[in-house]
mmCIF file of C-alpha atoms in Angstrom:
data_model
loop_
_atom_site.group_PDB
_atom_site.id
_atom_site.type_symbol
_atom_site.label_atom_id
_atom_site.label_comp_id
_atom_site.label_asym_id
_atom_site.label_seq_id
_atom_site.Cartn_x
_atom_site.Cartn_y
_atom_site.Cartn_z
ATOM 1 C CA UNK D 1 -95.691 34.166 109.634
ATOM 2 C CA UNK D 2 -93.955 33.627 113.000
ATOM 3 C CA UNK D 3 -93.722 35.443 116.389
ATOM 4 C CA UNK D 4 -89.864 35.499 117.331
ATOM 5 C CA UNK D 5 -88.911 34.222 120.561
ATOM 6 C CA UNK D 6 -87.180 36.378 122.817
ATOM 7 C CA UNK D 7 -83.807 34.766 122.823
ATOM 8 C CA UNK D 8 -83.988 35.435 119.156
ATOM 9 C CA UNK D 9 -84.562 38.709 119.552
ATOM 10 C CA UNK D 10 -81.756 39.675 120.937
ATOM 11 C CA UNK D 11 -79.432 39.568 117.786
ATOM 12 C CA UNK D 12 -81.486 41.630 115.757
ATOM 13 C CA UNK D 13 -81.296 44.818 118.968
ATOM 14 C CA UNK D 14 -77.807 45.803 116.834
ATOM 15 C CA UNK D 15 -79.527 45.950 113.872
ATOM 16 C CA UNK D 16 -82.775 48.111 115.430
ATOM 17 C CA UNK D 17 -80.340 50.626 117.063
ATOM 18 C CA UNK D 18 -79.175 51.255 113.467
ATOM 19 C CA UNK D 19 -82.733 51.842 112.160
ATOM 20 C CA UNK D 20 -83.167 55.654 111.233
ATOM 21 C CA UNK D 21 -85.827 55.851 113.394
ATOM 22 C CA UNK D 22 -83.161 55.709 116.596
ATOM 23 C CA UNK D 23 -80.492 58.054 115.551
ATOM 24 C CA UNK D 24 -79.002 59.998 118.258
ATOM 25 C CA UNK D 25 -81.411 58.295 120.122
ATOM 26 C CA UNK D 26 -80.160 54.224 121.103
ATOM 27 C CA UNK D 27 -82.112 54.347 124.393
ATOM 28 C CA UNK D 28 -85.020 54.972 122.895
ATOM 29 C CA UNK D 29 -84.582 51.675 120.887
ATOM 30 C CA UNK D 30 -83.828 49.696 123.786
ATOM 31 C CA UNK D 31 -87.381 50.875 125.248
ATOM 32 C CA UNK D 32 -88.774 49.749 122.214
ATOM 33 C CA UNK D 33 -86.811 46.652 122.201
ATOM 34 C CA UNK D 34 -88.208 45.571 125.980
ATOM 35 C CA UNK D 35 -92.009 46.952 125.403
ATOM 36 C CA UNK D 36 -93.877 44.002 125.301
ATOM 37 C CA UNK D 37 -96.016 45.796 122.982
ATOM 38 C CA UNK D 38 -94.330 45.166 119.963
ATOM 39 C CA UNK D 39 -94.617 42.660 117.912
ATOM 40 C CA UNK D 40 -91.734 40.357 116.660
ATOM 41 C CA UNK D 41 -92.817 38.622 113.238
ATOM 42 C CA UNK D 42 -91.040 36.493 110.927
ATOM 43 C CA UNK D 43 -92.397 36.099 107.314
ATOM 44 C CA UNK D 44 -91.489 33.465 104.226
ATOM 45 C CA UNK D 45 -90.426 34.669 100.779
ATOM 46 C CA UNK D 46 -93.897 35.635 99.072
ATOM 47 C CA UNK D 47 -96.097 35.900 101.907
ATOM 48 C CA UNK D 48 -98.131 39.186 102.089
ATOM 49 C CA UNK D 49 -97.108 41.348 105.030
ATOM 50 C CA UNK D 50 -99.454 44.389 104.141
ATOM 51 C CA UNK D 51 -102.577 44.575 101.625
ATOM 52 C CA UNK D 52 -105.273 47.055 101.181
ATOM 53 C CA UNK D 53 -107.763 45.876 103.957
ATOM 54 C CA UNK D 54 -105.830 43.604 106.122
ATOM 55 C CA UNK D 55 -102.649 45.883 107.891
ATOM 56 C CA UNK D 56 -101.223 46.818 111.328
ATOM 57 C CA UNK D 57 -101.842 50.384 112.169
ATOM 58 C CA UNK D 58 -98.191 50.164 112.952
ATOM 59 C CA UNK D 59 -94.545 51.498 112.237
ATOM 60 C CA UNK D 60 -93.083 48.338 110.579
ATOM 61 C CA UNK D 61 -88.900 48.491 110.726
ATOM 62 C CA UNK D 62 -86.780 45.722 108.775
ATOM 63 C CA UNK D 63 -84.670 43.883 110.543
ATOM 64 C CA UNK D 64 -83.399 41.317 107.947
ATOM 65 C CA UNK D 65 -84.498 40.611 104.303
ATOM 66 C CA UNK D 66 -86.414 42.573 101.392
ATOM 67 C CA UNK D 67 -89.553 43.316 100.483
ATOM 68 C CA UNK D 68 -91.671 45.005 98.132
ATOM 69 C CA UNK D 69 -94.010 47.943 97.988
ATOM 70 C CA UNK D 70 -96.807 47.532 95.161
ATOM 71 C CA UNK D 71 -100.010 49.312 94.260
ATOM 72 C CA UNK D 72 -103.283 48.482 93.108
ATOM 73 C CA UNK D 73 -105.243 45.183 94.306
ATOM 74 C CA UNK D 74 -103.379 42.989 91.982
ATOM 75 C CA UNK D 75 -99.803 43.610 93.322
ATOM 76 C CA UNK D 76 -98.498 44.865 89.541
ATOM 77 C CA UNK D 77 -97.129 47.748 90.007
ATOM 78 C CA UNK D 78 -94.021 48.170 92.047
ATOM 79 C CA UNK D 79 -93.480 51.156 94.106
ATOM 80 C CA UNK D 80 -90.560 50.386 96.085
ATOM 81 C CA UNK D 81 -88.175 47.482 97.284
ATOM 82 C CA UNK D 82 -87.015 48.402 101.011
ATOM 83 C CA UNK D 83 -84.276 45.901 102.663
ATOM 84 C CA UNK D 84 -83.063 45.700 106.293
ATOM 85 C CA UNK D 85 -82.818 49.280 107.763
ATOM 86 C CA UNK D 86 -85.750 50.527 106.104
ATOM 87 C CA UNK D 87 -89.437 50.917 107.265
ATOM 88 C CA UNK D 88 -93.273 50.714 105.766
ATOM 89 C CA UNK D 89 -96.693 51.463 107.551
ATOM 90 C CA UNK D 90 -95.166 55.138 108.842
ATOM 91 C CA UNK D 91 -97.720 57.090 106.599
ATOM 92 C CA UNK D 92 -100.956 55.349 107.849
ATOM 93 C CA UNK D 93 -100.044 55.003 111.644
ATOM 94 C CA UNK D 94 -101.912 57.826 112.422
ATOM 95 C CA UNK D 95 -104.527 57.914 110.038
ATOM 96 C CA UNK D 96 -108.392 57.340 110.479
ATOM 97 C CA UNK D 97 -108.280 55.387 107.032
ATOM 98 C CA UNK D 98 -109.477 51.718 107.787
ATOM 99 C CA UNK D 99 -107.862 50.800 104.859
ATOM 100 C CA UNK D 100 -103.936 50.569 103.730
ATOM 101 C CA UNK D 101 -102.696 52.265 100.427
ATOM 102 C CA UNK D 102 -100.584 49.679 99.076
ATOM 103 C CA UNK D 103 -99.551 45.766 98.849
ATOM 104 C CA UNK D 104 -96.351 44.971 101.032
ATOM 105 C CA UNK D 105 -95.011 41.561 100.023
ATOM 106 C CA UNK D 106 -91.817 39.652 101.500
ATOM 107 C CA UNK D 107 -89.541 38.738 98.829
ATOM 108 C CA UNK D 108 -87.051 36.937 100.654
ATOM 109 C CA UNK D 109 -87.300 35.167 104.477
ATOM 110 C CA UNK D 110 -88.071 38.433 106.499
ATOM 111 C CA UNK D 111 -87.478 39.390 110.484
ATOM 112 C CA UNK D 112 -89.908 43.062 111.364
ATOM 113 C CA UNK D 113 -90.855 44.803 114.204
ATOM 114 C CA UNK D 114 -94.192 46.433 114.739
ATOM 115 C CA UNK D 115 -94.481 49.513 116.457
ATOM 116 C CA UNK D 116 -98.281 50.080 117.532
ATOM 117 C CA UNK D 117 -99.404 54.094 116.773
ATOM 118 C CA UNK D 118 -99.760 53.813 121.136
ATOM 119 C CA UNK D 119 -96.178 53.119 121.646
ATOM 120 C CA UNK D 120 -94.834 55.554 118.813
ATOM 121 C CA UNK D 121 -96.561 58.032 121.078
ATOM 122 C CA UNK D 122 -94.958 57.438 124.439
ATOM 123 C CA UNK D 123 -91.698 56.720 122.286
ATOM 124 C CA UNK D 124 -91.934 60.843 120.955
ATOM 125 C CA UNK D 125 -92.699 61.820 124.258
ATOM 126 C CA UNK D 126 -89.886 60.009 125.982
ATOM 127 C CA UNK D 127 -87.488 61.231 122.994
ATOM 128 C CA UNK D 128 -87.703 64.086 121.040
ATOM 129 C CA UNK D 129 -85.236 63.014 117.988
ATOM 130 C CA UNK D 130 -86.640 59.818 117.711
ATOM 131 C CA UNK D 131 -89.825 62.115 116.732
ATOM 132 C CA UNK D 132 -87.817 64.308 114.132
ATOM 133 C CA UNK D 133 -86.582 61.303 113.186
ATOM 134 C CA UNK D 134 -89.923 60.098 112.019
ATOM 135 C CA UNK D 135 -91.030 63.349 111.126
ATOM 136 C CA UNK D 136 -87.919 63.415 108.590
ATOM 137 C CA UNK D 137 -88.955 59.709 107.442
ATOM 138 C CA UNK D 138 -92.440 61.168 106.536
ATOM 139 C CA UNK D 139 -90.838 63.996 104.693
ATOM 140 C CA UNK D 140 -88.730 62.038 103.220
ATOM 141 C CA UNK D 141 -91.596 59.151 101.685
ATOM 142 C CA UNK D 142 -93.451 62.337 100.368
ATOM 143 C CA UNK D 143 -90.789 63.259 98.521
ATOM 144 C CA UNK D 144 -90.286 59.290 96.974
ATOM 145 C CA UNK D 145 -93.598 59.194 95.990
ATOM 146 C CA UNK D 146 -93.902 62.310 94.660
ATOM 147 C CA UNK D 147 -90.835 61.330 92.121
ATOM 148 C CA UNK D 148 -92.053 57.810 91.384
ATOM 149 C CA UNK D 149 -95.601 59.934 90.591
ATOM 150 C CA UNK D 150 -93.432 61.815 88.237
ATOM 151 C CA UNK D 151 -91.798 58.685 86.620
ATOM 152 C CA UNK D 152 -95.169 57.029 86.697
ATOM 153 C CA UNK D 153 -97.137 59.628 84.826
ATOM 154 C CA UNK D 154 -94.451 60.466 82.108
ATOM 155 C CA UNK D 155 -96.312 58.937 79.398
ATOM 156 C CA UNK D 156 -95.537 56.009 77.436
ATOM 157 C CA UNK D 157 -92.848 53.590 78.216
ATOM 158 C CA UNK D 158 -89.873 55.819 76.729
ATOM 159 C CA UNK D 159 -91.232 58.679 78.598
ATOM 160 C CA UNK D 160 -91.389 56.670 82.263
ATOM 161 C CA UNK D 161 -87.406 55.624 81.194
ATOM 162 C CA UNK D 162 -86.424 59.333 80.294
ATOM 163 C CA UNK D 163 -88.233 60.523 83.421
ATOM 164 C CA UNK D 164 -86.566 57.831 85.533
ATOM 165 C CA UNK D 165 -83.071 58.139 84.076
ATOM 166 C CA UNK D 166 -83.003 62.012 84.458
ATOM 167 C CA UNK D 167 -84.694 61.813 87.891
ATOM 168 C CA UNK D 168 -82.596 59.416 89.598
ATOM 169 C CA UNK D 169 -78.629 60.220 87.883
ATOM 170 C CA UNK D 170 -76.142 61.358 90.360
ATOM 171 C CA UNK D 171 -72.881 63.559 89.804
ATOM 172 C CA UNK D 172 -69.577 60.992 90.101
ATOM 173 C CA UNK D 173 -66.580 62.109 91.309
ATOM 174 C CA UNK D 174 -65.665 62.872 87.711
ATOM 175 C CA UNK D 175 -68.463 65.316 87.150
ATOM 176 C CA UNK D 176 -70.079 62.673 85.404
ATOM 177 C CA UNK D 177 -73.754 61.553 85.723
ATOM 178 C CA UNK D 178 -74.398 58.189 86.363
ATOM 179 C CA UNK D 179 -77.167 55.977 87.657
ATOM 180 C CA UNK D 180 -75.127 52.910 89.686
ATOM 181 C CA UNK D 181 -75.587 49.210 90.078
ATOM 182 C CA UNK D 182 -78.385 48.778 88.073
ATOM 183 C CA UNK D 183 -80.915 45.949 87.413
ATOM 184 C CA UNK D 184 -82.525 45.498 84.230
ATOM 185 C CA UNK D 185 -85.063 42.921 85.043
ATOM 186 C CA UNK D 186 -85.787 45.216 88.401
ATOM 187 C CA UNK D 187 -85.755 48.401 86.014
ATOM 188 C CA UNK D 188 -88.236 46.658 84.013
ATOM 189 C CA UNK D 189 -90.881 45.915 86.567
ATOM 190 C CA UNK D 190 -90.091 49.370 88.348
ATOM 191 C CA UNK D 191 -91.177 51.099 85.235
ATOM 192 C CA UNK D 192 -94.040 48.910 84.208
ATOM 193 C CA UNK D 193 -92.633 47.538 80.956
ATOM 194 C CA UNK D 194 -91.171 44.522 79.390
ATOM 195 C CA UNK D 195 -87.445 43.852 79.416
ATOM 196 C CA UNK D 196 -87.429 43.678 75.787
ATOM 197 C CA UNK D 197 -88.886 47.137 75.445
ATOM 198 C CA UNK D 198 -86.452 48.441 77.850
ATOM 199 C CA UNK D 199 -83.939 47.646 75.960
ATOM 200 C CA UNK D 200 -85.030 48.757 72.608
ATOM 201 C CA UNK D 201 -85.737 52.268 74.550
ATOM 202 C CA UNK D 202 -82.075 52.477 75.979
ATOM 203 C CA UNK D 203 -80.278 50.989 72.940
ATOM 204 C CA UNK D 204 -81.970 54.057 71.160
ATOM 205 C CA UNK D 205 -81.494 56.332 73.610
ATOM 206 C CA UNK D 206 -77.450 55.490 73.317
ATOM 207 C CA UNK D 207 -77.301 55.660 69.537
ATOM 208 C CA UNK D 208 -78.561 58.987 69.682
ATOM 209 C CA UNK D 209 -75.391 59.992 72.128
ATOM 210 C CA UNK D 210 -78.199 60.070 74.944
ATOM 211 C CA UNK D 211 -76.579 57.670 76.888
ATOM 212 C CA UNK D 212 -74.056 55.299 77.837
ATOM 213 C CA UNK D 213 -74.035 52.148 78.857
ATOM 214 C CA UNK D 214 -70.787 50.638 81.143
ATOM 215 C CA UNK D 215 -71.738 47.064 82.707
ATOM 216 C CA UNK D 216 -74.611 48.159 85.608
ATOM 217 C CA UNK D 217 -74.089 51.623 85.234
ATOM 218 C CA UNK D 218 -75.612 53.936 83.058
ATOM 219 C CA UNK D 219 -73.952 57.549 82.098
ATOM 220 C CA UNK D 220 -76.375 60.176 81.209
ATOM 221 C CA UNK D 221 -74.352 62.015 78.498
ATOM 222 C CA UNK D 222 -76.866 64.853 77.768
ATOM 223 C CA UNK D 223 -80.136 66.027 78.374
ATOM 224 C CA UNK D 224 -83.206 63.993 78.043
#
């Protein structure tokens, strides 16, 4: 971990302006661009950003790589991946917990911003939509982890697939319902289950006219 000079900065103020966080709302982001309480950290590919009793109480906003979002004290099961745009830490900025609720790990070289719970105050004061802004992120995490709950609790490992698949399929533009661009070995840890597994489970589920399968995409054809 690195603090980021302030010449550096200044190429990743583009990239905060875009963050959700700031819509409608790009001079609030310059504030929090020139506060200088904020932190400006750089982290390696593996180190541990977050764990369960060493965390900022602070907003922390991507500015450039991936990482991941895992639960339980181990680090084994995988929540979420967030990349550049994205945001962790919202949920627990204004909590009395003392300790965090998950493991946040950089998987690739990472650039964040930290925004203490003291300057997301005078940030909502200053500007209303950056506050429904974060009000909508909240909203919007219940709603994640209320799904992955869902997926998570579906039973065995063909259940957690069938939950996923019929959870997470969108309507195409030909009526069709698809799930896009998808990773197997990702899938995999996602659902807590070995790749070979996996794909016994889907090759079954697409013999039975379930599903099927067109490179990284995967057409749900009926009901799970």
């Amino acid at each position: 971990m690195e603090t980021i000079g302030l010449k550096k900065r200044k190429k990743y103020i583009p990239a905060l302006k875009k963050n959700f966080l700031f819509k409608g709302a790009e001079n609030a982001a310059q504030y929090v661009a020139d506060s200088e309480c904020v932190e400006w950290l750089a982290f390696n590919k593996g180190e541990i950003i977050y764990d369960y009793n060493n965390y900022k109480k602070s907003l922390g906003i991507i500015l450039k790589g991936r990482v991941s979002v895992r639960k339980d004290k181990r680090g084994n099961v995988l929540l979420n991946t967030l990349h550049a745009g994205e945001a962790f830490g919202g949920a627990a900025l204004f909590s009395k917990s003392s300790e965090f609720i998950a493991t946040v790990r950089a998987e690739s070289g990472c650039v964040m911003l930290f925004i203490s719970e003291e300057i997301m105050r005078e940030l909502i004061k200053r500007c209303p939509e950056a506050g429904m802004n974060y009000i909508e992120y909240l909203s919007e995490s219940l709603v994640f982890l209320n799904k992955r709950l869902d997926i998570f609790t579906a039973g065995d490992a063909e259940g957690r697939t069938a939950e996923y698949l019929r959870k997470n399929c969108r309507t195409d533009e030909n009526g069709r319902r698809v799930i896009d661009d998808l990773s197997m070995t990702a899938l995999a840890e996602y659902l807590a289950v070995g790749r070979a597994t996996l794909y016994r489970i889907l090759s079954d589920f697409e013999a039975k006219g379930i599903i099927s399968r067109e490179g990284r995409k995967i057409y749900v054809e009926r009901e799970l």
